[in-house]
Coordinates of C-alpha atoms in Angstrom, one line a residue:
M1 CA -14.1 -20.6 -8.9
I2 CA -12.2 -22.4 -6.2
E3 CA -13.8 -21.8 -2.7
R4 CA -11.5 -19.9 -0.4
D5 CA -10.9 -21.2 3.1
L6 CA -8.5 -18.5 4.3
Y7 CA -11.0 -16.4 6.3
S8 CA -13.1 -17.1 9.3
E9 CA -16.7 -15.9 9.9
D10 CA -15.3 -13.1 12.0
H11 CA -13.1 -11.9 9.1
E12 CA -16.1 -11.9 6.8
L13 CA -18.1 -9.9 9.3
F14 CA -15.3 -7.4 9.5
R15 CA -15.3 -7.3 5.6
D16 CA -19.0 -6.4 5.7
S17 CA -18.4 -3.6 8.1
F18 CA -15.6 -2.2 6.0
R19 CA -17.6 -2.4 2.9
R20 CA -20.3 -0.3 4.5
F21 CA -17.7 2.2 5.6
L22 CA -16.4 2.5 2.0
A23 CA -19.9 2.9 0.6
E24 CA -21.0 5.5 3.2
E25 CA -17.9 7.4 4.0
V26 CA -15.7 7.1 1.0
R27 CA -17.7 6.6 -2.2
P28 CA -19.7 9.9 -2.0
H29 CA -16.4 12.0 -1.7
Y30 CA -13.9 10.1 -3.7
D31 CA -14.2 12.1 -7.0
A32 CA -13.7 15.3 -5.0
W33 CA -10.6 13.8 -3.3
E34 CA -9.1 12.8 -6.6
D35 CA -9.6 16.4 -7.9
Q36 CA -8.0 18.0 -4.9
G37 CA -5.2 15.4 -4.6
Y38 CA -5.8 14.2 -1.1
V39 CA -8.5 12.6 1.1
D40 CA -10.0 14.7 3.9
R41 CA -8.5 14.0 7.3
D42 CA -12.0 13.5 8.7
V43 CA -12.3 10.1 7.0
W44 CA -9.1 9.0 8.9
R45 CA -10.8 9.8 12.2
K46 CA -14.0 8.0 11.2
A47 CA -11.9 4.9 10.1
G48 CA -10.1 5.0 13.4
A49 CA -13.3 5.2 15.4
L50 CA -14.6 2.1 13.7
G51 CA -11.4 0.1 14.2
F52 CA -10.2 0.2 10.6
L53 CA -6.8 1.7 11.4
C54 CA -4.0 -0.3 13.0
P55 CA -6.2 -3.3 13.7
T56 CA -3.2 -5.7 14.3
M57 CA -1.7 -3.5 17.0
P58 CA -2.1 -4.7 20.6
E59 CA -5.1 -3.4 22.5
Q60 CA -2.9 -1.5 24.9
F61 CA -1.8 0.7 22.0
G62 CA -5.3 1.3 20.5
G63 CA -5.5 -1.7 18.1
A64 CA -7.6 -4.8 18.3
G65 CA -4.7 -7.3 18.5
V66 CA -6.1 -9.3 15.5
D67 CA -4.2 -11.2 12.9
R68 CA -3.0 -9.8 9.5
L69 CA -6.0 -11.4 7.7
Y70 CA -8.0 -8.4 8.9
S71 CA -5.5 -6.1 7.1
A72 CA -5.8 -8.4 4.1
V73 CA -9.5 -7.8 4.1
I74 CA -9.0 -4.1 4.0
F75 CA -6.6 -4.3 1.1
E76 CA -9.0 -6.6 -0.8
E77 CA -12.0 -4.3 -0.4
I78 CA -10.0 -1.2 -1.4
G79 CA -8.9 -3.1 -4.5
R80 CA -12.4 -4.3 -5.2
T81 CA -13.9 -0.7 -5.0
G82 CA -11.0 1.0 -6.7
F83 CA -10.5 3.4 -3.8
T84 CA -6.8 2.9 -3.9
G85 CA -6.0 6.5 -3.0
L86 CA -6.6 5.9 0.7
G87 CA -3.3 5.7 2.5
F88 CA -4.6 3.4 5.3
G89 CA -2.5 0.4 4.4
L90 CA 0.9 2.1 4.6
H91 CA -0.1 3.9 7.8
S92 CA -1.5 0.7 9.6
D93 CA 0.6 -2.1 8.1
I94 CA 4.0 -0.6 7.4
V95 CA 4.6 2.4 9.7
A96 CA 2.8 1.1 12.8
P97 CA 4.6 -2.3 12.7
Y98 CA 8.0 -0.6 12.6
L99 CA 7.0 1.4 15.7
L100 CA 5.8 -1.6 17.5
A101 CA 8.7 -3.8 16.7
Y102 CA 11.6 -1.4 17.1
G103 CA 10.3 1.6 19.1
N104 CA 10.9 2.1 22.8
D105 CA 8.1 2.5 25.3
H106 CA 7.8 6.2 24.7
V107 CA 7.5 5.8 20.9
K108 CA 4.9 3.1 21.2
A109 CA 2.8 4.9 23.8
H110 CA 3.0 8.3 22.2
Y111 CA 2.3 7.4 18.5
L112 CA 0.5 4.2 18.2
P113 CA -2.8 5.1 20.0
A114 CA -3.0 8.3 18.1
M115 CA -2.4 6.5 14.8
A116 CA -5.2 4.0 15.7
R117 CA -7.6 6.8 16.3
G118 CA -6.7 8.6 13.1
D119 CA -5.5 11.6 15.0
M120 CA -1.9 11.2 13.7
I121 CA -1.1 10.0 10.1
G122 CA 2.1 8.0 9.5
A123 CA 4.5 7.9 6.6
I124 CA 7.8 6.3 5.8
A125 CA 10.5 8.1 3.9
M126 CA 12.9 5.8 2.0
S127 CA 13.1 7.0 -1.6
E128 CA 15.2 10.0 -2.6
P129 CA 15.7 11.9 -5.9
A130 CA 18.8 9.8 -6.6
A131 CA 17.9 6.5 -4.7
G132 CA 14.8 4.3 -5.1
S133 CA 15.0 0.6 -4.8
D134 CA 18.7 0.8 -3.9
L135 CA 18.5 1.9 -0.2
Q136 CA 22.2 1.8 0.2
G137 CA 22.4 4.7 -2.2
I138 CA 20.5 7.2 0.0
R139 CA 22.2 10.5 0.9
T140 CA 20.2 11.6 3.9
T141 CA 22.4 11.6 7.0
A142 CA 22.0 11.7 10.7
V143 CA 24.9 12.8 13.0
R144 CA 24.8 12.4 16.7
E145 CA 25.1 15.6 18.7
G146 CA 24.8 15.2 22.5
D147 CA 21.4 13.7 23.3
A148 CA 20.0 14.1 19.8
W149 CA 20.6 13.2 16.1
V150 CA 20.9 16.0 13.5
L151 CA 19.1 14.9 10.4
S152 CA 19.7 16.4 6.9
G153 CA 18.6 15.4 3.4
S154 CA 15.5 15.1 1.2
K155 CA 13.0 12.4 0.3
T156 CA 10.6 12.1 -2.6
F157 CA 7.5 10.0 -3.7
I158 CA 6.4 9.8 0.0
T159 CA 2.9 8.4 0.4
N160 CA 0.9 10.3 3.1
G161 CA 3.8 12.8 3.0
W162 CA 1.7 15.9 2.7
H163 CA -0.7 14.7 5.5
C164 CA 1.8 13.1 7.8
D165 CA 2.1 13.9 11.5
L166 CA 5.0 11.5 11.9
V167 CA 7.4 10.0 9.4
I168 CA 10.0 7.2 9.7
V169 CA 13.1 8.5 8.0
V170 CA 15.8 6.2 6.6
A171 CA 19.2 7.9 7.1
K172 CA 22.8 7.0 7.0
T173 CA 24.5 7.3 10.5
D174 CA 27.8 5.9 9.2
P175 CA 28.2 6.4 5.5
K176 CA 31.4 4.3 5.4
L177 CA 29.6 1.1 6.4
G178 CA 27.1 0.9 3.6
A179 CA 24.1 -1.1 4.6
K180 CA 25.4 -1.5 8.1
G181 CA 25.4 2.3 8.5
I182 CA 21.7 2.9 8.0
S183 CA 19.3 3.8 10.8
L184 CA 15.6 4.6 11.2
F185 CA 14.3 7.7 13.0
V186 CA 10.8 8.9 13.9
V187 CA 10.4 12.6 13.0
D188 CA 7.4 14.7 14.1
A189 CA 5.9 17.1 11.6
G190 CA 6.4 19.9 14.1
M191 CA 10.2 19.5 14.5
A192 CA 12.2 22.6 13.4
G193 CA 13.8 22.1 10.0
F194 CA 11.3 19.6 8.7
T195 CA 9.3 20.9 5.8
K196 CA 6.9 19.4 3.3
G197 CA 7.1 20.1 -0.4
K198 CA 4.3 20.4 -2.9
R199 CA 1.9 17.5 -3.5
L200 CA 3.2 15.5 -6.5
K201 CA 0.8 15.0 -9.4
K202 CA 0.8 11.4 -10.5
A203 CA -0.5 9.3 -13.4
G204 CA -2.7 7.3 -11.0
L205 CA -3.6 7.1 -7.3
K206 CA -4.8 10.6 -7.7
A207 CA -6.6 10.8 -4.3
Q208 CA -3.5 9.7 -2.4
D209 CA -1.3 12.5 -1.3
T210 CA 2.3 12.0 -2.3
A211 CA 5.0 14.6 -1.5
E212 CA 8.6 15.6 -1.2
L213 CA 10.0 16.0 2.3
F214 CA 13.0 18.1 3.4
F215 CA 15.1 17.9 6.5
D216 CA 17.4 20.8 7.3
N217 CA 19.4 20.0 10.4
V218 CA 16.4 18.5 12.2
R219 CA 17.3 17.7 15.8
V220 CA 15.7 14.3 16.5
P221 CA 15.8 13.1 20.2
E222 CA 17.7 10.0 20.9
R223 CA 14.5 8.3 22.0
N224 CA 13.1 8.7 18.5
L225 CA 15.7 6.3 17.1
L226 CA 14.1 3.0 16.2
G227 CA 16.1 0.1 17.5
R228 CA 19.9 0.4 17.4
P229 CA 22.1 2.6 15.2
G230 CA 23.3 0.9 12.1
E231 CA 20.6 -1.8 12.1
G232 CA 18.0 0.0 10.0
F233 CA 18.7 -1.9 6.9
I234 CA 18.1 -5.2 8.7
Y235 CA 14.8 -3.9 10.1
L236 CA 13.7 -2.9 6.6
M237 CA 14.5 -6.3 5.2
Q238 CA 12.6 -8.1 7.9
E239 CA 9.4 -6.2 7.2
L240 CA 9.6 -6.2 3.4
A241 CA 8.0 -9.6 2.9
W242 CA 4.7 -8.4 4.5
E243 CA 4.9 -5.1 2.5
R244 CA 5.2 -7.1 -0.8
M245 CA 2.3 -9.3 0.2
Q246 CA 0.2 -6.2 0.7
I247 CA 0.9 -5.2 -2.9
A248 CA 0.1 -8.7 -4.1
I249 CA -3.1 -8.9 -2.2
L250 CA -4.2 -5.6 -3.7
A251 CA -3.2 -6.6 -7.2
V252 CA -5.3 -9.8 -7.2
A253 CA -8.3 -8.0 -5.8
V254 CA -8.0 -5.3 -8.5
C255 CA -7.8 -8.1 -11.1
E256 CA -10.9 -9.8 -9.8
A257 CA -12.8 -6.5 -9.8
A258 CA -11.6 -5.5 -13.3
L259 CA -12.9 -8.9 -14.6
E260 CA -16.3 -8.3 -12.9
W261 CA -16.7 -4.8 -14.3
T262 CA -15.7 -6.0 -17.8
I263 CA -17.9 -9.1 -17.9
E264 CA -20.9 -6.9 -16.9
Y265 CA -20.0 -4.3 -19.5
T266 CA -19.5 -6.7 -22.3
R267 CA -22.9 -8.3 -21.5
Q268 CA -24.6 -4.9 -21.9
R269 CA -22.7 -3.3 -24.7
K270 CA -23.5 -4.3 -28.3
A271 CA -21.6 -4.2 -31.6
F272 CA -23.0 -5.2 -34.9
G273 CA -26.2 -6.2 -33.2
T274 CA -24.5 -8.6 -30.8
E275 CA -23.4 -8.3 -27.2
I276 CA -19.7 -7.9 -27.1
I277 CA -19.4 -11.0 -24.9
G278 CA -20.9 -13.0 -27.7
F279 CA -17.8 -12.6 -29.8
Q280 CA -15.3 -15.5 -29.5
N281 CA -12.4 -13.1 -29.0
T282 CA -14.1 -11.5 -26.1
R283 CA -15.0 -14.8 -24.4
F284 CA -11.5 -16.3 -25.0
T285 CA -9.8 -13.2 -23.7
L286 CA -11.9 -13.2 -20.5
A287 CA -11.5 -16.9 -20.1
E288 CA -7.7 -16.6 -20.2
L289 CA -7.7 -13.7 -17.8
K290 CA -10.1 -15.5 -15.4
T291 CA -7.9 -18.6 -15.4
E292 CA -4.7 -16.6 -14.6
V293 CA -6.4 -14.5 -11.9
Q294 CA -7.7 -17.7 -10.3
I295 CA -4.2 -19.2 -10.2
A296 CA -2.9 -15.9 -8.7
R297 CA -5.6 -16.0 -6.1
V298 CA -4.7 -19.5 -4.9
F299 CA -1.0 -18.6 -4.8
V300 CA -1.5 -15.4 -2.8
D301 CA -3.9 -17.1 -0.3
R302 CA -1.2 -19.8 0.2
C303 CA 1.4 -17.2 0.7
M304 CA -0.8 -15.5 3.3
A305 CA -1.2 -18.8 5.1
L306 CA 2.6 -19.2 5.2
L307 CA 3.0 -15.6 6.4
L308 CA 0.6 -16.2 9.3
A309 CA 2.6 -19.3 10.2
G310 CA 5.9 -17.4 10.1
K311 CA 7.1 -19.5 7.1
L312 CA 7.0 -17.0 4.2
D313 CA 10.5 -16.4 2.8
A314 CA 11.7 -13.3 1.0
A315 CA 11.9 -15.0 -2.4
T316 CA 8.4 -16.3 -2.3
A317 CA 7.1 -12.9 -1.3
A318 CA 9.0 -11.5 -4.2
M319 CA 7.4 -14.0 -6.5
A320 CA 4.0 -13.0 -5.2
K321 CA 4.6 -9.3 -5.7
Y322 CA 6.3 -9.7 -9.1
S323 CA 3.7 -12.1 -10.6
T324 CA 0.6 -10.5 -9.4
T325 CA 1.5 -6.9 -10.4
E326 CA 2.6 -8.1 -13.9
L327 CA -0.8 -9.8 -14.1
Q328 CA -2.6 -6.7 -12.8
G329 CA -1.1 -4.7 -15.7
K330 CA -2.1 -7.3 -18.2
V331 CA -5.6 -7.7 -16.9
T332 CA -6.4 -4.0 -16.6
D333 CA -5.0 -3.3 -20.0
A334 CA -7.1 -6.1 -21.7
C335 CA -10.2 -4.9 -19.8
V336 CA -9.7 -1.3 -21.0
Q337 CA -9.5 -2.7 -24.6
L338 CA -12.8 -4.6 -24.2
H339 CA -14.4 -1.4 -22.9
G340 CA -13.4 0.4 -26.1
G341 CA -13.5 4.2 -26.0
Y342 CA -15.3 4.1 -22.7
G343 CA -12.3 2.3 -21.2
Y344 CA -10.3 5.6 -21.6
M345 CA -12.9 7.7 -19.8
W346 CA -12.0 8.5 -16.2
E347 CA -15.6 8.0 -15.0
Y348 CA -15.3 4.3 -15.5
P349 CA -13.6 2.3 -12.7
I350 CA -11.6 0.3 -15.2
T351 CA -9.8 3.4 -16.4
R352 CA -8.8 4.3 -12.8
A353 CA -7.7 0.8 -12.1
W354 CA -5.6 0.7 -15.3
A355 CA -3.9 4.0 -14.3
D356 CA -3.3 2.9 -10.7
A357 CA -1.9 -0.5 -11.7
R358 CA 1.3 0.9 -13.3
V359 CA 3.0 1.9 -10.0
Q360 CA 2.5 -1.5 -8.5
R361 CA 5.4 -2.8 -10.5
I362 CA 7.6 0.0 -9.2
Y363 CA 7.1 0.6 -5.5
G364 CA 7.9 -1.9 -2.8
G365 CA 11.0 -2.7 -4.8
T366 CA 10.8 -2.7 -8.6
N367 CA 9.9 -6.0 -10.3
E368 CA 13.4 -6.1 -11.7
I369 CA 14.6 -6.2 -8.0
M370 CA 12.1 -9.0 -7.3
K371 CA 13.6 -11.0 -10.1
E372 CA 17.0 -10.5 -8.6
I373 CA 15.8 -11.7 -5.2
I374 CA 14.2 -14.8 -6.8
A375 CA 17.3 -15.4 -8.9
R376 CA 19.5 -15.7 -5.8
T377 CA 17.6 -19.0 -5.0
L378 CA 18.6 -20.6 -8.3

């Protein structure tokens, strides 16, 4: 395997600490969380106390002010362990950056320290029953009335939606202007008219709470508008490259873990008196997968280096998201096959990884949308 040079010694020390946290605070409870459909809030506060939430936020807002490689470490370790139901990534690396970049002083001071502590859980509401990757098709609206905006509509497939204490809502403030009429609002869970629907039952990510959200004439104070009216679509586009890199980072980490689990299994399992890894088909399948995963690892590490340097463009981020999630599906499916019947049993991590992998090609913009973005550069 090619030696990685992306991380410093400090990053690796952080990795060791997060690994211990997952082993001690997550592993013993994860099965129960999958059964109940959400993780306990207590683990959020423990993560916050140890500095694992919002690490890239400035110290004045409760973070550590570190670079995004620390977040990448968290994504990699979650992928390696299969604890993908934790909603830390969206909270720390999607919601918090929007608040920091576009929130006013009140928004940043009120929400970010509480998010870093794990006292408040963040979500972002984009998708609707009739609008997914096409954000211009949303129907949720916000109309200015005096010193507030009145928000009405519904959202679905919202990660952390059932747990959330705050949610960034994408709404149309001028439906006639299309993309130029979209704005972002921070809505508190306690605001009148905001209700949460039932937790949605999913094929994978079973420990991650996902819910429908409803907004019935919710009065949102002017100060909870992020940035300027009508510029929400621009803000979303500016942050999507990092969001898609998060998906790619997780995808490669899952691929690497799936290979490790499967190599170990095929060394132990016998068929016709021979270890399964002794069959040429097994070795060749694993050799092919290992080669493709190594190529993906090098590409994603290079993309992260570009991101840190402010040079990662939207098309390259789309390539990373598209290629790695397609590979994730291929790898986990092949590894399930090599596990035989046990690969279909939920107690095996490869089964969970296989079920979790499918959504990676859908959220963050479907892979069909990724191809469209890439195609524009032709």
